[in-house]
């Protein structure tokens, strides 16, 4: 089965699994899962397939959320234009941060991304356009292409689903392309990739910018779904959560981040009633998953199926 067939089958399975959600679960919860699943998939492109651990991806997620929220609320832009501006903003920020971060490797790369992300958080606190600690609230969802009213949760759900499938398909196409093979070569053995004549820094930067742009797309969608952008979106806790989602689902797998996002968001949602104990319960479940699924949930399933065959 070639990569194109795998891509088609995977998308069809996702559509089959996600379309019936509107009849069985809370739509806002489903949209939150889809937004964070896209965020985790974007992060996995950088960590799972390029081998670069970023502790600052919340900067791109939150920056796009603020840009989309500001222009949709204050300037009255349409949702598609607000999302596009959010993606451009996160992509430019990704280029600036990536250009500096790729000069270092390992833990130094991670620390550079964290430090620069904290600078973005400081700007979000201080700039008058972000609303400070109050954030930007009451963001209108607007009319998609002037035709579809996104105030309706069902319409918004299908829009979020379409955007998620677009981002997911784009990541799958990138991973199974020659570009993706070079990324995997860099992850496995960077010195050998250099010896083969590849401009490793350029490929790293391209991966970083694509990951940042798609993370921004997820942030923009989240700001429209919940109609607000807050400091939580750019806080380092958000960067930690996306790392957790990726590791829990299965780093370096296609569906792993989606499953990881579903688990983390589900735990946050359904354990919220127990207050501060939810953090302890989430940590306990995470420890069990790490001990039982060393490769992540999807990673272990894939490994088991390979061994079985």
PDB file of C-alpha atoms in Angstrom:
ATOM      1  CA  UNK A   1       0.000   0.000   0.000  1.00  0.00           C
ATOM      2  CA  UNK A   2       1.598   3.279  -1.089  1.00  0.00           C
ATOM      3  CA  UNK A   3       1.635   6.503   0.922  1.00  0.00           C
ATOM      4  CA  UNK A   4      -1.192   8.111  -1.052  1.00  0.00           C
ATOM      5  CA  UNK A   5      -3.486   5.146  -0.385  1.00  0.00           C
ATOM      6  CA  UNK A   6      -2.563   5.185   3.303  1.00  0.00           C
ATOM      7  CA  UNK A   7      -3.323   8.902   3.423  1.00  0.00           C
ATOM      8  CA  UNK A   8      -6.730   8.401   1.804  1.00  0.00           C
ATOM      9  CA  UNK A   9      -7.665   5.511   4.078  1.00  0.00           C
ATOM     10  CA  UNK A  10      -6.567   7.360   7.210  1.00  0.00           C
ATOM     11  CA  UNK A  11      -8.601  10.449   6.308  1.00  0.00           C
ATOM     12  CA  UNK A  12     -11.657   8.345   5.503  1.00  0.00           C
ATOM     13  CA  UNK A  13     -11.358   6.556   8.849  1.00  0.00           C
ATOM     14  CA  UNK A  14     -11.046   9.884  10.665  1.00  0.00           C
ATOM     15  CA  UNK A  15     -14.129  11.255   8.909  1.00  0.00           C
ATOM     16  CA  UNK A  16     -16.077   8.103   9.751  1.00  0.00           C
ATOM     17  CA  UNK A  17     -15.069   8.385  13.403  1.00  0.00           C
ATOM     18  CA  UNK A  18     -15.588  12.118  13.808  1.00  0.00           C
ATOM     19  CA  UNK A  19     -18.736  12.902  11.827  1.00  0.00           C
ATOM     20  CA  UNK A  20     -21.210  11.133  14.177  1.00  0.00           C
ATOM     21  CA  UNK A  21     -19.883  13.051  17.212  1.00  0.00           C
ATOM     22  CA  UNK A  22     -22.520  15.754  16.922  1.00  0.00           C
ATOM     23  CA  UNK A  23     -25.248  13.322  17.931  1.00  0.00           C
ATOM     24  CA  UNK A  24     -23.536  11.817  20.973  1.00  0.00           C
ATOM     25  CA  UNK A  25     -21.272  14.298  22.755  1.00  0.00           C
ATOM     26  CA  UNK A  26     -20.978  17.933  23.704  1.00  0.00           C
ATOM     27  CA  UNK A  27     -19.934  19.723  20.514  1.00  0.00           C
ATOM     28  CA  UNK A  28     -17.750  22.318  22.217  1.00  0.00           C
ATOM     29  CA  UNK A  29     -15.780  19.510  23.854  1.00  0.00           C
ATOM     30  CA  UNK A  30     -15.363  17.782  20.464  1.00  0.00           C
ATOM     31  CA  UNK A  31     -14.141  21.031  18.927  1.00  0.00           C
ATOM     32  CA  UNK A  32     -11.650  21.508  21.753  1.00  0.00           C
ATOM     33  CA  UNK A  33     -10.287  18.007  21.159  1.00  0.00           C
ATOM     34  CA  UNK A  34      -9.911  18.706  17.433  1.00  0.00           C
ATOM     35  CA  UNK A  35      -8.098  22.017  18.045  1.00  0.00           C
ATOM     36  CA  UNK A  36      -5.624  20.454  20.461  1.00  0.00           C
ATOM     37  CA  UNK A  37      -5.245  17.378  18.263  1.00  0.00           C
ATOM     38  CA  UNK A  38      -4.120  19.637  15.418  1.00  0.00           C
ATOM     39  CA  UNK A  39      -1.786  21.456  17.826  1.00  0.00           C
ATOM     40  CA  UNK A  40      -0.269  18.150  18.949  1.00  0.00           C
ATOM     41  CA  UNK A  41       0.094  16.898  15.346  1.00  0.00           C
ATOM     42  CA  UNK A  42       1.927  20.110  14.436  1.00  0.00           C
ATOM     43  CA  UNK A  43       4.240  19.684  17.423  1.00  0.00           C
ATOM     44  CA  UNK A  44       4.802  16.021  16.545  1.00  0.00           C
ATOM     45  CA  UNK A  45       6.087  17.047  13.113  1.00  0.00           C
ATOM     46  CA  UNK A  46       8.919  18.849  14.892  1.00  0.00           C
ATOM     47  CA  UNK A  47       9.584  16.422  17.741  1.00  0.00           C
ATOM     48  CA  UNK A  48       8.529  13.043  16.386  1.00  0.00           C
ATOM     49  CA  UNK A  49       9.798  13.374  12.819  1.00  0.00           C
ATOM     50  CA  UNK A  50      12.620  15.934  13.077  1.00  0.00           C
ATOM     51  CA  UNK A  51      13.852  15.156  16.577  1.00  0.00           C
ATOM     52  CA  UNK A  52      13.667  18.735  17.866  1.00  0.00           C
ATOM     53  CA  UNK A  53      12.136  19.243  21.312  1.00  0.00           C
ATOM     54  CA  UNK A  54      10.564  22.681  21.655  1.00  0.00           C
ATOM     55  CA  UNK A  55       9.383  23.973  25.014  1.00  0.00           C
ATOM     56  CA  UNK A  56       7.955  27.117  23.460  1.00  0.00           C
ATOM     57  CA  UNK A  57       5.217  26.042  21.072  1.00  0.00           C
ATOM     58  CA  UNK A  58       2.600  27.855  23.143  1.00  0.00           C
ATOM     59  CA  UNK A  59       4.044  31.082  21.698  1.00  0.00           C
ATOM     60  CA  UNK A  60       2.764  30.181  18.213  1.00  0.00           C
ATOM     61  CA  UNK A  61      -0.534  28.770  19.461  1.00  0.00           C
ATOM     62  CA  UNK A  62      -1.238  31.836  21.591  1.00  0.00           C
ATOM     63  CA  UNK A  63       0.048  34.453  19.146  1.00  0.00           C
ATOM     64  CA  UNK A  64      -2.304  33.229  16.440  1.00  0.00           C
ATOM     65  CA  UNK A  65      -5.163  33.092  18.954  1.00  0.00           C
ATOM     66  CA  UNK A  66      -4.582  36.737  19.924  1.00  0.00           C
ATOM     67  CA  UNK A  67      -4.207  37.929  16.320  1.00  0.00           C
ATOM     68  CA  UNK A  68      -7.385  36.202  15.174  1.00  0.00           C
ATOM     69  CA  UNK A  69      -9.335  37.365  18.225  1.00  0.00           C
ATOM     70  CA  UNK A  70      -8.166  40.974  17.886  1.00  0.00           C
ATOM     71  CA  UNK A  71      -8.864  41.371  14.176  1.00  0.00           C
ATOM     72  CA  UNK A  72     -12.199  39.546  14.289  1.00  0.00           C
ATOM     73  CA  UNK A  73     -13.426  41.590  17.258  1.00  0.00           C
ATOM     74  CA  UNK A  74     -11.819  45.017  16.873  1.00  0.00           C
ATOM     75  CA  UNK A  75     -11.487  45.251  13.087  1.00  0.00           C
ATOM     76  CA  UNK A  76     -14.553  43.188  12.188  1.00  0.00           C
ATOM     77  CA  UNK A  77     -12.647  40.826   9.911  1.00  0.00           C
ATOM     78  CA  UNK A  78     -14.298  37.662   8.625  1.00  0.00           C
ATOM     79  CA  UNK A  79     -13.288  34.407  10.398  1.00  0.00           C
ATOM     80  CA  UNK A  80     -11.360  33.021   7.426  1.00  0.00           C
ATOM     81  CA  UNK A  81      -9.324  36.229   7.116  1.00  0.00           C
ATOM     82  CA  UNK A  82      -8.704  36.343  10.870  1.00  0.00           C
ATOM     83  CA  UNK A  83      -7.466  32.740  10.794  1.00  0.00           C
ATOM     84  CA  UNK A  84      -5.215  33.474   7.830  1.00  0.00           C
ATOM     85  CA  UNK A  85      -3.670  36.451   9.636  1.00  0.00           C
ATOM     86  CA  UNK A  86      -3.153  34.310  12.730  1.00  0.00           C
ATOM     87  CA  UNK A  87      -1.348  31.667  10.660  1.00  0.00           C
ATOM     88  CA  UNK A  88       0.845  34.269   8.986  1.00  0.00           C
ATOM     89  CA  UNK A  89       1.701  35.809  12.360  1.00  0.00           C
ATOM     90  CA  UNK A  90       2.642  32.465  13.917  1.00  0.00           C
ATOM     91  CA  UNK A  91       4.590  31.494  10.785  1.00  0.00           C
ATOM     92  CA  UNK A  92       6.645  34.703  10.880  1.00  0.00           C
ATOM     93  CA  UNK A  93       7.251  34.261  14.602  1.00  0.00           C
ATOM     94  CA  UNK A  94       8.241  30.646  13.939  1.00  0.00           C
ATOM     95  CA  UNK A  95      10.777  31.803  11.352  1.00  0.00           C
ATOM     96  CA  UNK A  96      12.295  34.339  13.760  1.00  0.00           C
ATOM     97  CA  UNK A  97      12.479  31.962  16.726  1.00  0.00           C
ATOM     98  CA  UNK A  98      13.526  29.004  14.587  1.00  0.00           C
ATOM     99  CA  UNK A  99      16.347  30.961  12.955  1.00  0.00           C
ATOM    100  CA  UNK A 100      17.856  31.483  16.395  1.00  0.00           C
ATOM    101  CA  UNK A 101      16.974  28.137  17.982  1.00  0.00           C
ATOM    102  CA  UNK A 102      18.369  25.822  15.272  1.00  0.00           C
ATOM    103  CA  UNK A 103      21.838  27.189  15.975  1.00  0.00           C
ATOM    104  CA  UNK A 104      21.809  24.983  19.075  1.00  0.00           C
ATOM    105  CA  UNK A 105      21.034  21.313  19.665  1.00  0.00           C
ATOM    106  CA  UNK A 106      19.502  19.132  22.363  1.00  0.00           C
ATOM    107  CA  UNK A 107      18.622  20.731  25.670  1.00  0.00           C
ATOM    108  CA  UNK A 108      20.084  24.055  24.528  1.00  0.00           C
ATOM    109  CA  UNK A 109      17.600  24.154  21.643  1.00  0.00           C
ATOM    110  CA  UNK A 110      14.768  23.436  24.070  1.00  0.00           C
ATOM    111  CA  UNK A 111      15.908  26.157  26.480  1.00  0.00           C
ATOM    112  CA  UNK A 112      16.212  28.747  23.698  1.00  0.00           C
ATOM    113  CA  UNK A 113      12.637  28.047  22.565  1.00  0.00           C
ATOM    114  CA  UNK A 114      11.411  28.259  26.162  1.00  0.00           C
ATOM    115  CA  UNK A 115      13.186  31.569  26.787  1.00  0.00           C
ATOM    116  CA  UNK A 116      11.866  33.167  23.605  1.00  0.00           C
ATOM    117  CA  UNK A 117       8.394  31.837  24.355  1.00  0.00           C
ATOM    118  CA  UNK A 118       8.502  33.518  27.758  1.00  0.00           C
ATOM    119  CA  UNK A 119       9.324  36.794  25.993  1.00  0.00           C
ATOM    120  CA  UNK A 120       6.149  36.371  23.951  1.00  0.00           C
ATOM    121  CA  UNK A 121       4.238  35.733  27.181  1.00  0.00           C
ATOM    122  CA  UNK A 122       5.677  38.961  28.653  1.00  0.00           C
ATOM    123  CA  UNK A 123       4.537  40.887  25.577  1.00  0.00           C
ATOM    124  CA  UNK A 124       1.066  39.370  25.893  1.00  0.00           C
ATOM    125  CA  UNK A 125       0.892  40.654  29.473  1.00  0.00           C
ATOM    126  CA  UNK A 126       2.136  44.151  28.654  1.00  0.00           C
ATOM    127  CA  UNK A 127       0.750  45.062  25.243  1.00  0.00           C
ATOM    128  CA  UNK A 128      -2.538  47.006  25.281  1.00  0.00           C
ATOM    129  CA  UNK A 129      -3.957  45.033  22.361  1.00  0.00           C
ATOM    130  CA  UNK A 130      -4.071  41.732  24.259  1.00  0.00           C
ATOM    131  CA  UNK A 131      -6.249  42.832  27.177  1.00  0.00           C
ATOM    132  CA  UNK A 132      -3.626  41.821  29.756  1.00  0.00           C
ATOM    133  CA  UNK A 133      -4.894  39.360  32.343  1.00  0.00           C
ATOM    134  CA  UNK A 134      -8.451  39.697  31.025  1.00  0.00           C
ATOM    135  CA  UNK A 135      -7.496  38.637  27.515  1.00  0.00           C
ATOM    136  CA  UNK A 136      -9.744  39.279  24.532  1.00  0.00           C
ATOM    137  CA  UNK A 137     -13.278  38.162  25.267  1.00  0.00           C
ATOM    138  CA  UNK A 138     -16.493  38.037  23.268  1.00  0.00           C
ATOM    139  CA  UNK A 139     -14.785  37.268  19.958  1.00  0.00           C
ATOM    140  CA  UNK A 140     -17.475  36.980  17.255  1.00  0.00           C
ATOM    141  CA  UNK A 141     -17.413  33.810  15.180  1.00  0.00           C
ATOM    142  CA  UNK A 142     -18.870  35.686  12.227  1.00  0.00           C
ATOM    143  CA  UNK A 143     -19.995  34.415   8.840  1.00  0.00           C
ATOM    144  CA  UNK A 144     -17.729  31.983   7.011  1.00  0.00           C
ATOM    145  CA  UNK A 145     -17.228  33.276   3.440  1.00  0.00           C
ATOM    146  CA  UNK A 146     -20.266  35.452   4.114  1.00  0.00           C
ATOM    147  CA  UNK A 147     -22.531  32.410   3.804  1.00  0.00           C
ATOM    148  CA  UNK A 148     -22.301  30.123   6.846  1.00  0.00           C
ATOM    149  CA  UNK A 149     -23.200  31.429  10.299  1.00  0.00           C
ATOM    150  CA  UNK A 150     -20.617  30.024  12.720  1.00  0.00           C
ATOM    151  CA  UNK A 151     -22.677  31.035  15.753  1.00  0.00           C
ATOM    152  CA  UNK A 152     -24.383  27.677  15.334  1.00  0.00           C
ATOM    153  CA  UNK A 153     -22.293  25.014  17.102  1.00  0.00           C
ATOM    154  CA  UNK A 154     -23.038  22.385  14.453  1.00  0.00           C
ATOM    155  CA  UNK A 155     -21.767  24.634  11.657  1.00  0.00           C
ATOM    156  CA  UNK A 156     -18.733  25.568  13.745  1.00  0.00           C
ATOM    157  CA  UNK A 157     -18.055  21.897  14.482  1.00  0.00           C
ATOM    158  CA  UNK A 158     -17.978  20.939  10.799  1.00  0.00           C
ATOM    159  CA  UNK A 159     -15.740  23.911  10.048  1.00  0.00           C
ATOM    160  CA  UNK A 160     -13.293  22.889  12.794  1.00  0.00           C
ATOM    161  CA  UNK A 161     -13.435  19.294  11.552  1.00  0.00           C
ATOM    162  CA  UNK A 162     -12.659  20.403   7.987  1.00  0.00           C
ATOM    163  CA  UNK A 163      -9.720  22.526   9.168  1.00  0.00           C
ATOM    164  CA  UNK A 164      -8.399  19.665  11.293  1.00  0.00           C
ATOM    165  CA  UNK A 165      -8.592  17.219   8.370  1.00  0.00           C
ATOM    166  CA  UNK A 166      -6.818  19.748   6.148  1.00  0.00           C
ATOM    167  CA  UNK A 167      -3.987  20.185   8.660  1.00  0.00           C
ATOM    168  CA  UNK A 168      -3.779  16.449   9.321  1.00  0.00           C
ATOM    169  CA  UNK A 169      -3.619  15.636   5.592  1.00  0.00           C
ATOM    170  CA  UNK A 170      -0.942  18.291   5.084  1.00  0.00           C
ATOM    171  CA  UNK A 171       1.205  16.788   7.841  1.00  0.00           C
ATOM    172  CA  UNK A 172       0.733  13.263   6.482  1.00  0.00           C
ATOM    173  CA  UNK A 173       1.691  14.416   2.994  1.00  0.00           C
ATOM    174  CA  UNK A 174       4.793  16.149   4.328  1.00  0.00           C
ATOM    175  CA  UNK A 175       5.853  13.125   6.384  1.00  0.00           C
ATOM    176  CA  UNK A 176       5.531  10.711   3.437  1.00  0.00           C
ATOM    177  CA  UNK A 177       7.239  13.021   0.955  1.00  0.00           C
ATOM    178  CA  UNK A 178      10.984  13.210   0.186  1.00  0.00           C
ATOM    179  CA  UNK A 179      11.038  16.211   2.516  1.00  0.00           C
ATOM    180  CA  UNK A 180       9.713  14.033   5.315  1.00  0.00           C
ATOM    181  CA  UNK A 181      12.312  11.360   4.625  1.00  0.00           C
ATOM    182  CA  UNK A 182      15.056  13.945   5.035  1.00  0.00           C
ATOM    183  CA  UNK A 183      13.521  15.013   8.352  1.00  0.00           C
ATOM    184  CA  UNK A 184      13.592  11.412   9.547  1.00  0.00           C
ATOM    185  CA  UNK A 185      17.220  11.115   8.436  1.00  0.00           C
ATOM    186  CA  UNK A 186      18.079  14.202  10.491  1.00  0.00           C
ATOM    187  CA  UNK A 187      16.268  12.718  13.479  1.00  0.00           C
ATOM    188  CA  UNK A 188      18.069   9.383  13.230  1.00  0.00           C
ATOM    189  CA  UNK A 189      21.572  10.572  12.371  1.00  0.00           C
ATOM    190  CA  UNK A 190      22.185  14.262  11.728  1.00  0.00           C
ATOM    191  CA  UNK A 191      25.933  13.975  10.970  1.00  0.00           C
ATOM    192  CA  UNK A 192      25.196  11.358   8.310  1.00  0.00           C
ATOM    193  CA  UNK A 193      22.515  13.586   6.755  1.00  0.00           C
ATOM    194  CA  UNK A 194      25.095  16.380   6.575  1.00  0.00           C
ATOM    195  CA  UNK A 195      27.626  14.018   4.993  1.00  0.00           C
ATOM    196  CA  UNK A 196      25.058  13.131   2.304  1.00  0.00           C
ATOM    197  CA  UNK A 197      24.965  16.784   1.286  1.00  0.00           C
ATOM    198  CA  UNK A 198      21.697  17.937   2.839  1.00  0.00           C
ATOM    199  CA  UNK A 199      21.439  21.473   4.179  1.00  0.00           C
ATOM    200  CA  UNK A 200      20.301  20.301   7.610  1.00  0.00           C
ATOM    201  CA  UNK A 201      19.717  23.753   9.071  1.00  0.00           C
ATOM    202  CA  UNK A 202      17.439  24.697   6.184  1.00  0.00           C
ATOM    203  CA  UNK A 203      15.350  21.540   6.600  1.00  0.00           C
ATOM    204  CA  UNK A 204      15.156  22.099  10.371  1.00  0.00           C
ATOM    205  CA  UNK A 205      13.977  25.667   9.840  1.00  0.00           C
ATOM    206  CA  UNK A 206      11.382  24.591   7.287  1.00  0.00           C
ATOM    207  CA  UNK A 207      10.053  21.964   9.697  1.00  0.00           C
ATOM    208  CA  UNK A 208       9.982  24.525  12.506  1.00  0.00           C
ATOM    209  CA  UNK A 209       8.071  27.095  10.439  1.00  0.00           C
ATOM    210  CA  UNK A 210       5.519  24.550   9.168  1.00  0.00           C
ATOM    211  CA  UNK A 211       4.998  23.275  12.715  1.00  0.00           C
ATOM    212  CA  UNK A 212       4.611  26.828  14.058  1.00  0.00           C
ATOM    213  CA  UNK A 213       2.152  27.787  11.306  1.00  0.00           C
ATOM    214  CA  UNK A 214      -0.067  24.759  11.914  1.00  0.00           C
ATOM    215  CA  UNK A 215       0.135  25.332  15.671  1.00  0.00           C
ATOM    216  CA  UNK A 216      -1.066  28.856  14.925  1.00  0.00           C
ATOM    217  CA  UNK A 217      -3.942  27.459  12.865  1.00  0.00           C
ATOM    218  CA  UNK A 218      -4.987  25.419  15.910  1.00  0.00           C
ATOM    219  CA  UNK A 219      -4.739  28.502  18.143  1.00  0.00           C
ATOM    220  CA  UNK A 220      -6.830  30.591  15.756  1.00  0.00           C
ATOM    221  CA  UNK A 221      -9.530  27.935  15.656  1.00  0.00           C
ATOM    222  CA  UNK A 222      -9.507  27.667  19.446  1.00  0.00           C
ATOM    223  CA  UNK A 223     -10.034  31.439  19.829  1.00  0.00           C
ATOM    224  CA  UNK A 224     -13.113  31.255  17.589  1.00  0.00           C
ATOM    225  CA  UNK A 225     -14.536  28.138  19.240  1.00  0.00           C
ATOM    226  CA  UNK A 226     -14.343  29.584  22.764  1.00  0.00           C
ATOM    227  CA  UNK A 227     -14.610  33.201  21.576  1.00  0.00           C
ATOM    228  CA  UNK A 228     -11.648  34.340  23.659  1.00  0.00           C
ATOM    229  CA  UNK A 229      -7.853  34.486  23.758  1.00  0.00           C
ATOM    230  CA  UNK A 230      -6.116  34.537  27.145  1.00  0.00           C
ATOM    231  CA  UNK A 231      -2.683  34.338  28.726  1.00  0.00           C
ATOM    232  CA  UNK A 232      -3.222  30.600  29.195  1.00  0.00           C
ATOM    233  CA  UNK A 233      -2.725  30.221  25.441  1.00  0.00           C
ATOM    234  CA  UNK A 234       0.853  31.561  25.598  1.00  0.00           C
ATOM    235  CA  UNK A 235       1.822  30.216  29.030  1.00  0.00           C
ATOM    236  CA  UNK A 236       4.584  27.624  29.316  1.00  0.00           C
ATOM    237  CA  UNK A 237       2.023  25.217  30.794  1.00  0.00           C
ATOM    238  CA  UNK A 238       0.451  25.040  27.340  1.00  0.00           C
ATOM    239  CA  UNK A 239       3.820  24.040  25.863  1.00  0.00           C
ATOM    240  CA  UNK A 240       4.071  21.328  28.518  1.00  0.00           C
ATOM    241  CA  UNK A 241       0.591  20.047  27.717  1.00  0.00           C
ATOM    242  CA  UNK A 242       1.330  19.578  24.024  1.00  0.00           C
ATOM    243  CA  UNK A 243       4.518  17.672  24.906  1.00  0.00           C
ATOM    244  CA  UNK A 244       2.416  15.468  27.194  1.00  0.00           C
ATOM    245  CA  UNK A 245      -0.181  14.848  24.472  1.00  0.00           C
ATOM    246  CA  UNK A 246       2.478  13.827  21.971  1.00  0.00           C
ATOM    247  CA  UNK A 247       4.351  11.504  24.325  1.00  0.00           C
ATOM    248  CA  UNK A 248       1.165   9.956  25.688  1.00  0.00           C
ATOM    249  CA  UNK A 249      -0.284   9.193  22.261  1.00  0.00           C
ATOM    250  CA  UNK A 250       2.954   8.112  20.624  1.00  0.00           C
ATOM    251  CA  UNK A 251       5.802  10.301  19.419  1.00  0.00           C
ATOM    252  CA  UNK A 252       6.655   9.789  15.768  1.00  0.00           C
ATOM    253  CA  UNK A 253       3.293   8.208  14.890  1.00  0.00           C
ATOM    254  CA  UNK A 254       0.614   9.814  12.753  1.00  0.00           C
ATOM    255  CA  UNK A 255      -2.429   9.173  14.947  1.00  0.00           C
ATOM    256  CA  UNK A 256      -0.600   9.262  18.294  1.00  0.00           C
ATOM    257  CA  UNK A 257      -0.963  13.018  18.925  1.00  0.00           C
ATOM    258  CA  UNK A 258      -4.693  12.823  18.115  1.00  0.00           C
ATOM    259  CA  UNK A 259      -5.191  10.054  20.667  1.00  0.00           C
ATOM    260  CA  UNK A 260      -2.983  11.841  23.205  1.00  0.00           C
ATOM    261  CA  UNK A 261      -4.939  15.082  22.808  1.00  0.00           C
ATOM    262  CA  UNK A 262      -8.209  13.188  23.275  1.00  0.00           C
ATOM    263  CA  UNK A 263      -6.925  11.570  26.489  1.00  0.00           C
ATOM    264  CA  UNK A 264      -5.535  14.777  28.024  1.00  0.00           C
ATOM    265  CA  UNK A 265      -8.509  16.991  27.107  1.00  0.00           C
ATOM    266  CA  UNK A 266     -10.912  14.265  28.205  1.00  0.00           C
ATOM    267  CA  UNK A 267      -9.207  13.946  31.582  1.00  0.00           C
ATOM    268  CA  UNK A 268      -9.222  17.713  32.054  1.00  0.00           C
ATOM    269  CA  UNK A 269     -12.902  17.884  31.194  1.00  0.00           C
ATOM    270  CA  UNK A 270     -14.275  14.923  33.127  1.00  0.00           C
ATOM    271  CA  UNK A 271     -12.033  15.265  36.190  1.00  0.00           C
ATOM    272  CA  UNK A 272     -12.682  18.994  36.597  1.00  0.00           C
ATOM    273  CA  UNK A 273     -15.406  18.306  39.171  1.00  0.00           C
ATOM    274  CA  UNK A 274     -12.901  16.982  41.727  1.00  0.00           C
ATOM    275  CA  UNK A 275     -11.040  20.292  41.865  1.00  0.00           C
ATOM    276  CA  UNK A 276      -7.318  20.278  42.597  1.00  0.00           C
ATOM    277  CA  UNK A 277      -7.395  16.482  42.824  1.00  0.00           C
ATOM    278  CA  UNK A 278      -7.750  16.423  39.051  1.00  0.00           C
ATOM    279  CA  UNK A 279      -4.069  17.303  38.693  1.00  0.00           C
ATOM    280  CA  UNK A 280      -3.070  14.396  40.926  1.00  0.00           C
ATOM    281  CA  UNK A 281      -5.402  12.005  39.099  1.00  0.00           C
ATOM    282  CA  UNK A 282      -4.096  13.140  35.705  1.00  0.00           C
ATOM    283  CA  UNK A 283      -0.495  12.696  36.858  1.00  0.00           C
ATOM    284  CA  UNK A 284      -1.260   9.229  38.226  1.00  0.00           C
ATOM    285  CA  UNK A 285      -2.890   8.140  34.962  1.00  0.00           C
ATOM    286  CA  UNK A 286       0.034   9.595  33.005  1.00  0.00           C
ATOM    287  CA  UNK A 287       2.542   7.610  35.088  1.00  0.00           C
ATOM    288  CA  UNK A 288       0.572   4.404  34.465  1.00  0.00           C
ATOM    289  CA  UNK A 289       0.475   5.095  30.725  1.00  0.00           C
ATOM    290  CA  UNK A 290       4.217   5.821  30.607  1.00  0.00           C
ATOM    291  CA  UNK A 291       4.996   2.573  32.456  1.00  0.00           C
ATOM    292  CA  UNK A 292       2.546   0.459  30.459  1.00  0.00           C
ATOM    293  CA  UNK A 293       3.002   2.136  27.064  1.00  0.00           C
ATOM    294  CA  UNK A 294       6.659   3.083  26.685  1.00  0.00           C
ATOM    295  CA  UNK A 295       6.142   4.095  23.047  1.00  0.00           C
ATOM    296  CA  UNK A 296       2.828   5.816  23.737  1.00  0.00           C
ATOM    297  CA  UNK A 297      -0.618   4.316  23.268  1.00  0.00           C
ATOM    298  CA  UNK A 298      -0.575   4.249  19.462  1.00  0.00           C
ATOM    299  CA  UNK A 299       3.131   3.445  19.359  1.00  0.00           C
ATOM    300  CA  UNK A 300       2.612   0.309  21.431  1.00  0.00           C
ATOM    301  CA  UNK A 301      -0.342  -0.779  19.293  1.00  0.00           C
ATOM    302  CA  UNK A 302       1.692  -0.341  16.098  1.00  0.00           C
ATOM    303  CA  UNK A 303       4.654  -2.235  17.586  1.00  0.00           C
ATOM    304  CA  UNK A 304       2.369  -5.053  18.716  1.00  0.00           C
ATOM    305  CA  UNK A 305       0.799  -5.386  15.262  1.00  0.00           C
ATOM    306  CA  UNK A 306       4.239  -5.467  13.626  1.00  0.00           C
ATOM    307  CA  UNK A 307       5.452  -8.187  16.007  1.00  0.00           C
ATOM    308  CA  UNK A 308       2.273 -10.156  15.432  1.00  0.00           C
ATOM    309  CA  UNK A 309       2.815 -10.138  11.703  1.00  0.00           C
TER     310      UNK A 309
END
